[in-house]
């Protein structure tokens, strides 16, 4: 639904669709500098579901992306599911036929496919019979940022802080929007700032609401959440991370443990795990039928996510691909077959 919303860039307001089209046009022009002419054909990756449990909204989202690609100058436009694209990349490394579970844990979605792969099958142009099942859920790295932010930072800004009126807390929606990447800009509205100043006057813990107001007045929301994201990334390789948000942002400094992160994201990780069970049922397979798990996407680096996936298919070996390039490589392989000159 945000696709038609506009945002101010200097003197002009742009719809999100216009920004996507402009970006695709930039990519098309850049590719043309290497190819001799801008390409007119493209394979676009898409998650298993743009929108969970709403086929009509999901189809509308794909049409929106297709329209942006057409506005960028592409004429032949195809889509491929991102977990299938990642499987095509993984297949380049296999020496014999096997059944692989591909887990693409990205920024906004987690997608899974069960695919029969082999060097011989890789040469086929029609792989529909090899795709045994795929599914996804709208959970990814940005959700983990939100959950960690709500647990570790927002209480210091006034989340669940009491007002002087007995039994009332500061409105929670400020903090949920501030912890959500694509909602932060809605807090720039002058009406919101006026509301928060009113909350400050009524707060029993005004020092916390003062921090919140300073973040909003100085438009430091994205910088604040970037600090939370950095701590999350550090906790993928360490047991402890220090979150320092200095006076110019929120004047918060605290240590966060991996255990705190894992507690904050536990429900989301469980939902990801349930989709693996779903895709195995779709494929008509038991967990021990899967011989390999191919992990891609930045959030696949989180230890709790990896443990959950490994527990779903305990006999399979785990292989990590290029966290940010596997899907793109697979889309290129797909495009080479779809649009090969004959």
Tab-separated table of C-alpha atoms in Angstrom:
chain	number	residue	atom	x	y	z
A	1	UNK	CA	0.000	0.000	0.000
A	2	UNK	CA	2.954	2.336	0.513
A	3	UNK	CA	3.898	2.017	-3.171
A	4	UNK	CA	1.867	5.084	-4.164
A	5	UNK	CA	2.840	7.134	-1.113
A	6	UNK	CA	5.117	10.090	-1.796
A	7	UNK	CA	8.209	11.439	-0.100
A	8	UNK	CA	9.853	14.834	-0.415
A	9	UNK	CA	13.246	14.964	-2.167
A	10	UNK	CA	14.446	18.575	-2.340
A	11	UNK	CA	11.681	20.471	-4.156
A	12	UNK	CA	9.683	17.538	-5.521
A	13	UNK	CA	7.549	14.768	-4.072
A	14	UNK	CA	8.135	11.291	-5.524
A	15	UNK	CA	5.964	8.210	-5.348
A	16	UNK	CA	7.827	5.081	-4.286
A	17	UNK	CA	7.089	3.563	-7.712
A	18	UNK	CA	8.880	6.474	-9.383
A	19	UNK	CA	11.945	5.939	-7.181
A	20	UNK	CA	12.042	2.224	-8.049
A	21	UNK	CA	11.691	3.017	-11.771
A	22	UNK	CA	14.506	5.582	-11.544
A	23	UNK	CA	16.754	3.055	-9.820
A	24	UNK	CA	16.003	0.363	-12.421
A	25	UNK	CA	16.698	2.890	-15.167
A	26	UNK	CA	20.071	3.629	-13.566
A	27	UNK	CA	20.894	-0.108	-13.481
A	28	UNK	CA	19.799	-0.526	-17.105
A	29	UNK	CA	21.993	2.400	-18.211
A	30	UNK	CA	24.983	1.141	-16.195
A	31	UNK	CA	24.603	-2.343	-17.699
A	32	UNK	CA	24.438	-0.787	-21.167
A	33	UNK	CA	27.835	0.795	-20.678
A	34	UNK	CA	29.303	-2.703	-20.399
A	35	UNK	CA	27.068	-4.458	-22.932
A	36	UNK	CA	27.263	-1.851	-25.684
A	37	UNK	CA	23.569	-0.975	-25.413
A	38	UNK	CA	21.021	-0.877	-22.566
A	39	UNK	CA	19.341	-4.281	-22.197
A	40	UNK	CA	15.646	-4.542	-23.008
A	41	UNK	CA	15.068	-7.873	-21.216
A	42	UNK	CA	15.214	-8.506	-17.484
A	43	UNK	CA	14.507	-11.206	-14.921
A	44	UNK	CA	13.413	-9.637	-11.652
A	45	UNK	CA	13.655	-11.510	-8.393
A	46	UNK	CA	10.630	-11.637	-6.127
A	47	UNK	CA	9.935	-13.196	-2.731
A	48	UNK	CA	7.647	-16.186	-2.455
A	49	UNK	CA	5.047	-13.753	-1.098
A	50	UNK	CA	5.151	-9.991	-1.314
A	51	UNK	CA	2.124	-10.076	0.999
A	52	UNK	CA	1.366	-12.993	3.309
A	53	UNK	CA	-1.972	-14.796	2.909
A	54	UNK	CA	-3.418	-12.366	0.345
A	55	UNK	CA	-3.047	-13.613	-3.263
A	56	UNK	CA	-4.724	-10.542	-4.768
A	57	UNK	CA	-2.444	-8.101	-2.954
A	58	UNK	CA	0.556	-10.280	-3.848
A	59	UNK	CA	-0.354	-10.196	-7.554
A	60	UNK	CA	-0.882	-6.419	-7.350
A	61	UNK	CA	2.603	-6.000	-5.877
A	62	UNK	CA	4.159	-7.909	-8.769
A	63	UNK	CA	2.253	-5.741	-11.246
A	64	UNK	CA	3.562	-2.632	-9.501
A	65	UNK	CA	7.140	-3.836	-9.854
A	66	UNK	CA	6.562	-4.807	-13.481
A	67	UNK	CA	5.187	-1.334	-14.230
A	68	UNK	CA	8.302	0.243	-12.696
A	69	UNK	CA	10.533	-1.963	-14.868
A	70	UNK	CA	8.549	-1.036	-17.972
A	71	UNK	CA	8.843	2.657	-17.101
A	72	UNK	CA	12.619	2.130	-16.851
A	73	UNK	CA	12.709	0.954	-20.477
A	74	UNK	CA	12.581	-2.827	-20.156
A	75	UNK	CA	10.359	-4.539	-22.715
A	76	UNK	CA	10.572	-8.256	-21.899
A	77	UNK	CA	10.068	-8.677	-18.166
A	78	UNK	CA	10.086	-11.998	-16.338
A	79	UNK	CA	9.990	-12.863	-12.647
A	80	UNK	CA	11.724	-15.625	-10.747
A	81	UNK	CA	11.233	-16.554	-7.114
A	82	UNK	CA	14.308	-15.578	-5.133
A	83	UNK	CA	14.727	-18.959	-3.385
A	84	UNK	CA	14.632	-20.629	-6.817
A	85	UNK	CA	17.264	-18.196	-8.096
A	86	UNK	CA	19.469	-19.002	-5.097
A	87	UNK	CA	19.040	-22.703	-5.888
A	88	UNK	CA	20.305	-22.089	-9.430
A	89	UNK	CA	23.418	-20.500	-7.970
A	90	UNK	CA	23.937	-23.362	-5.518
A	91	UNK	CA	23.540	-25.914	-8.299
A	92	UNK	CA	26.773	-24.684	-9.901
A	93	UNK	CA	28.706	-26.307	-7.044
A	94	UNK	CA	27.076	-29.761	-6.908
A	95	UNK	CA	28.653	-32.897	-8.353
A	96	UNK	CA	25.699	-35.288	-8.163
A	97	UNK	CA	21.939	-35.205	-7.914
A	98	UNK	CA	20.525	-34.194	-4.552
A	99	UNK	CA	17.538	-32.569	-2.927
A	100	UNK	CA	18.379	-29.178	-1.501
A	101	UNK	CA	16.519	-26.839	0.796
A	102	UNK	CA	17.311	-23.243	-0.082
A	103	UNK	CA	16.801	-20.726	2.728
A	104	UNK	CA	16.958	-17.075	1.703
A	105	UNK	CA	16.690	-14.973	4.872
A	106	UNK	CA	16.660	-11.429	3.562
A	107	UNK	CA	15.950	-7.949	4.807
A	108	UNK	CA	12.173	-8.153	4.624
A	109	UNK	CA	11.241	-11.747	3.817
A	110	UNK	CA	12.351	-15.313	4.469
A	111	UNK	CA	11.842	-17.619	1.497
A	112	UNK	CA	12.339	-21.341	1.120
A	113	UNK	CA	12.417	-23.770	-1.764
A	114	UNK	CA	12.999	-27.496	-2.044
A	115	UNK	CA	14.690	-28.221	-5.346
A	116	UNK	CA	16.142	-31.288	-7.062
A	117	UNK	CA	19.544	-30.224	-8.389
A	118	UNK	CA	22.306	-31.878	-10.407
A	119	UNK	CA	24.903	-30.956	-13.050
A	120	UNK	CA	22.739	-32.606	-15.724
A	121	UNK	CA	19.530	-30.861	-14.661
A	122	UNK	CA	21.336	-27.512	-14.667
A	123	UNK	CA	21.516	-27.723	-18.470
A	124	UNK	CA	17.727	-27.958	-18.843
A	125	UNK	CA	15.773	-24.849	-19.808
A	126	UNK	CA	12.579	-26.045	-18.090
A	127	UNK	CA	13.048	-26.742	-14.386
A	128	UNK	CA	9.425	-26.776	-13.273
A	129	UNK	CA	9.465	-30.484	-12.415
A	130	UNK	CA	12.548	-29.978	-10.248
A	131	UNK	CA	10.883	-27.395	-8.005
A	132	UNK	CA	9.265	-29.577	-5.376
A	133	UNK	CA	7.894	-26.777	-3.219
A	134	UNK	CA	8.431	-23.192	-2.182
A	135	UNK	CA	6.976	-20.805	0.366
A	136	UNK	CA	7.916	-17.785	2.431
A	137	UNK	CA	6.959	-15.430	5.213
A	138	UNK	CA	7.203	-11.664	5.526
A	139	UNK	CA	9.878	-11.743	8.234
A	140	UNK	CA	13.487	-10.703	7.778
A	141	UNK	CA	16.357	-8.607	9.034
A	142	UNK	CA	14.348	-5.389	9.386
A	143	UNK	CA	11.910	-7.210	11.683
A	144	UNK	CA	14.837	-8.314	13.840
A	145	UNK	CA	16.005	-4.679	13.973
A	146	UNK	CA	12.546	-3.642	15.135
A	147	UNK	CA	12.300	-6.319	17.788
A	148	UNK	CA	15.770	-5.611	19.163
A	149	UNK	CA	15.101	-1.865	19.126
A	150	UNK	CA	11.861	-2.255	21.055
A	151	UNK	CA	13.578	-4.463	23.627
A	152	UNK	CA	16.849	-2.584	24.077
A	153	UNK	CA	16.438	1.092	23.129
A	154	UNK	CA	12.832	2.223	23.151
A	155	UNK	CA	12.335	1.813	26.938
A	156	UNK	CA	15.047	4.468	27.422
A	157	UNK	CA	13.027	6.774	25.142
A	158	UNK	CA	9.816	6.255	27.088
A	159	UNK	CA	8.218	3.035	25.872
A	160	UNK	CA	5.892	1.815	28.661
A	161	UNK	CA	6.835	4.856	30.780
A	162	UNK	CA	4.003	6.076	33.043
A	163	UNK	CA	2.115	9.320	32.741
A	164	UNK	CA	1.067	11.318	35.795
A	165	UNK	CA	-2.480	10.168	35.209
A	166	UNK	CA	-2.668	6.882	37.049
A	167	UNK	CA	-2.862	3.761	34.923
A	168	UNK	CA	-1.778	5.410	31.653
A	169	UNK	CA	1.505	5.034	29.763
A	170	UNK	CA	3.024	7.097	26.980
A	171	UNK	CA	1.403	6.174	23.621
A	172	UNK	CA	3.241	3.144	22.289
A	173	UNK	CA	2.813	3.830	18.570
A	174	UNK	CA	5.604	6.461	18.550
A	175	UNK	CA	8.098	3.799	19.565
A	176	UNK	CA	6.817	1.119	17.206
A	177	UNK	CA	7.076	3.519	14.271
A	178	UNK	CA	10.536	4.649	15.395
A	179	UNK	CA	11.672	1.008	15.434
A	180	UNK	CA	10.295	0.317	11.929
A	181	UNK	CA	12.495	1.433	9.029
A	182	UNK	CA	9.722	2.368	6.612
A	183	UNK	CA	7.587	4.110	9.267
A	184	UNK	CA	10.195	6.483	10.718
A	185	UNK	CA	9.514	9.307	8.267
A	186	UNK	CA	5.859	9.456	9.367
A	187	UNK	CA	7.127	10.802	12.703
A	188	UNK	CA	8.421	13.944	10.958
A	189	UNK	CA	4.873	15.320	10.855
A	190	UNK	CA	4.677	18.560	12.916
A	191	UNK	CA	1.442	17.268	14.464
A	192	UNK	CA	3.373	14.327	15.927
A	193	UNK	CA	5.959	16.637	17.481
A	194	UNK	CA	3.171	18.686	19.040
A	195	UNK	CA	1.633	15.519	20.482
A	196	UNK	CA	4.942	14.354	21.944
A	197	UNK	CA	5.487	17.751	23.606
A	198	UNK	CA	2.100	17.251	25.252
A	199	UNK	CA	3.140	13.798	26.436
A	200	UNK	CA	6.332	15.314	27.861
A	201	UNK	CA	4.311	17.736	29.993
A	202	UNK	CA	2.266	14.841	31.382
A	203	UNK	CA	5.105	12.335	31.796
A	204	UNK	CA	6.138	10.900	35.156
A	205	UNK	CA	9.575	10.149	33.606
A	206	UNK	CA	10.163	13.295	31.520
A	207	UNK	CA	13.867	12.632	30.931
A	208	UNK	CA	12.914	9.671	28.737
A	209	UNK	CA	10.370	11.564	26.666
A	210	UNK	CA	12.900	14.402	26.291
A	211	UNK	CA	15.217	11.902	24.593
A	212	UNK	CA	12.409	10.818	22.269
A	213	UNK	CA	11.563	14.422	21.424
A	214	UNK	CA	15.207	15.239	20.682
A	215	UNK	CA	15.454	12.264	18.286
A	216	UNK	CA	12.301	13.347	16.473
A	217	UNK	CA	13.130	17.061	16.328
A	218	UNK	CA	16.590	16.371	14.910
A	219	UNK	CA	15.292	13.618	12.596
A	220	UNK	CA	17.741	11.083	13.980
A	221	UNK	CA	15.386	8.097	13.757
A	222	UNK	CA	17.194	6.344	10.924
A	223	UNK	CA	20.556	6.934	12.591
A	224	UNK	CA	19.192	5.458	15.824
A	225	UNK	CA	17.872	2.340	14.103
A	226	UNK	CA	21.124	1.983	12.155
A	227	UNK	CA	22.886	1.731	15.512
A	228	UNK	CA	20.513	-1.044	16.551
A	229	UNK	CA	21.140	-2.829	13.248
A	230	UNK	CA	24.918	-2.587	13.753
A	231	UNK	CA	24.566	-4.158	17.201
A	232	UNK	CA	22.468	-6.973	15.707
A	233	UNK	CA	25.125	-7.641	13.070
A	234	UNK	CA	27.894	-7.646	15.703
A	235	UNK	CA	25.916	-10.171	17.761
A	236	UNK	CA	26.003	-12.562	14.809
A	237	UNK	CA	29.725	-13.026	15.463
A	238	UNK	CA	30.095	-12.070	19.154
A	239	UNK	CA	28.268	-12.687	22.412
A	240	UNK	CA	28.268	-9.024	23.371
A	241	UNK	CA	27.806	-5.742	21.494
A	242	UNK	CA	27.961	-2.159	22.702
A	243	UNK	CA	25.314	0.226	21.462
A	244	UNK	CA	26.521	3.829	21.632
A	245	UNK	CA	24.055	6.519	20.631
A	246	UNK	CA	25.754	9.780	21.600
A	247	UNK	CA	24.204	13.119	22.583
A	248	UNK	CA	23.569	14.005	18.943
A	249	UNK	CA	21.283	10.988	18.580
A	250	UNK	CA	19.738	9.776	21.852
A	251	UNK	CA	22.408	9.823	24.602
A	252	UNK	CA	22.147	6.078	25.212
A	253	UNK	CA	25.020	3.683	25.839
A	254	UNK	CA	24.456	0.079	26.827
A	255	UNK	CA	25.718	-3.429	26.259
A	256	UNK	CA	23.457	-5.957	24.558
A	257	UNK	CA	24.005	-9.695	24.807
A	258	UNK	CA	23.302	-12.284	22.167
A	259	UNK	CA	20.851	-13.861	24.601
A	260	UNK	CA	18.859	-10.596	24.642
A	261	UNK	CA	18.757	-10.543	20.849
A	262	UNK	CA	17.655	-14.159	20.678
A	263	UNK	CA	14.894	-13.544	23.218
A	264	UNK	CA	13.674	-10.503	21.278
A	265	UNK	CA	13.439	-12.364	17.946
A	266	UNK	CA	12.370	-15.787	19.244
A	267	UNK	CA	8.776	-15.614	17.988
A	268	UNK	CA	9.883	-14.541	14.505
A	269	UNK	CA	12.500	-17.284	14.330
A	270	UNK	CA	9.828	-19.813	15.277
A	271	UNK	CA	7.603	-18.553	12.449
A	272	UNK	CA	10.508	-18.977	10.044
A	273	UNK	CA	11.017	-22.523	11.292
A	274	UNK	CA	7.325	-23.342	10.759
A	275	UNK	CA	7.605	-22.385	7.088
A	276	UNK	CA	10.344	-24.974	6.628
A	277	UNK	CA	7.963	-27.603	7.953
A	278	UNK	CA	5.350	-26.271	5.510
A	279	UNK	CA	7.606	-26.457	2.457
A	280	UNK	CA	8.637	-30.034	3.300
A	281	UNK	CA	4.967	-31.010	3.501
A	282	UNK	CA	4.333	-29.347	0.136
A	283	UNK	CA	7.171	-31.343	-1.362
A	284	UNK	CA	5.899	-34.569	0.223
A	285	UNK	CA	9.244	-35.089	1.933
A	286	UNK	CA	10.482	-35.929	5.378
A	287	UNK	CA	13.326	-33.901	6.915
A	288	UNK	CA	15.843	-36.688	6.301
A	289	UNK	CA	15.110	-36.538	2.549
A	290	UNK	CA	17.001	-33.234	2.343
A	291	UNK	CA	20.718	-33.717	1.848
A	292	UNK	CA	21.830	-30.064	1.803
A	293	UNK	CA	20.706	-26.675	3.043
A	294	UNK	CA	21.903	-23.647	1.090
A	295	UNK	CA	21.810	-20.449	3.168
A	296	UNK	CA	21.767	-16.990	1.651
A	297	UNK	CA	20.614	-13.524	2.665
A	298	UNK	CA	22.192	-11.285	5.284
A	299	UNK	CA	19.969	-12.395	8.167
A	300	UNK	CA	20.974	-16.034	7.573
A	301	UNK	CA	24.174	-15.145	9.437
A	302	UNK	CA	22.325	-14.921	12.751
A	303	UNK	CA	23.212	-17.963	14.889
A	304	UNK	CA	19.663	-18.459	16.196
A	305	UNK	CA	18.294	-18.484	12.648
A	306	UNK	CA	20.892	-21.020	11.537
A	307	UNK	CA	20.243	-23.255	14.544
A	308	UNK	CA	16.510	-23.213	13.875
A	309	UNK	CA	16.958	-24.132	10.206
A	310	UNK	CA	19.474	-26.851	11.057
A	311	UNK	CA	17.082	-28.321	13.630
A	312	UNK	CA	14.349	-28.588	10.990
A	313	UNK	CA	16.530	-30.803	8.747
A	314	UNK	CA	19.062	-32.282	11.198
A	315	UNK	CA	20.746	-34.733	8.798
A	316	UNK	CA	21.418	-32.170	6.059
A	317	UNK	CA	24.731	-30.387	5.683
A	318	UNK	CA	24.669	-26.580	5.801
A	319	UNK	CA	26.339	-24.568	3.062
A	320	UNK	CA	26.551	-20.779	3.101
A	321	UNK	CA	26.424	-18.941	-0.186
A	322	UNK	CA	27.194	-15.325	-1.000
A	323	UNK	CA	24.860	-13.624	1.467
A	324	UNK	CA	24.087	-10.730	-0.871
A	325	UNK	CA	24.937	-12.110	-4.316
A	326	UNK	CA	23.528	-15.627	-4.640
A	327	UNK	CA	20.061	-14.548	-5.718
A	328	UNK	CA	21.430	-12.098	-8.287
A	329	UNK	CA	23.730	-14.784	-9.702
A	330	UNK	CA	20.814	-17.184	-10.007
A	331	UNK	CA	18.693	-14.551	-11.734
A	332	UNK	CA	21.496	-13.995	-14.251
A	333	UNK	CA	21.668	-17.740	-14.944
A	334	UNK	CA	17.899	-17.783	-15.390
A	335	UNK	CA	18.007	-14.794	-17.752
A	336	UNK	CA	20.725	-16.417	-19.864
A	337	UNK	CA	18.393	-19.343	-20.579
A	338	UNK	CA	15.178	-17.355	-20.990
A	339	UNK	CA	16.555	-14.708	-23.281
A	340	UNK	CA	19.394	-16.538	-25.047
A	341	UNK	CA	19.736	-15.472	-28.661
A	342	UNK	CA	18.737	-18.252	-31.028
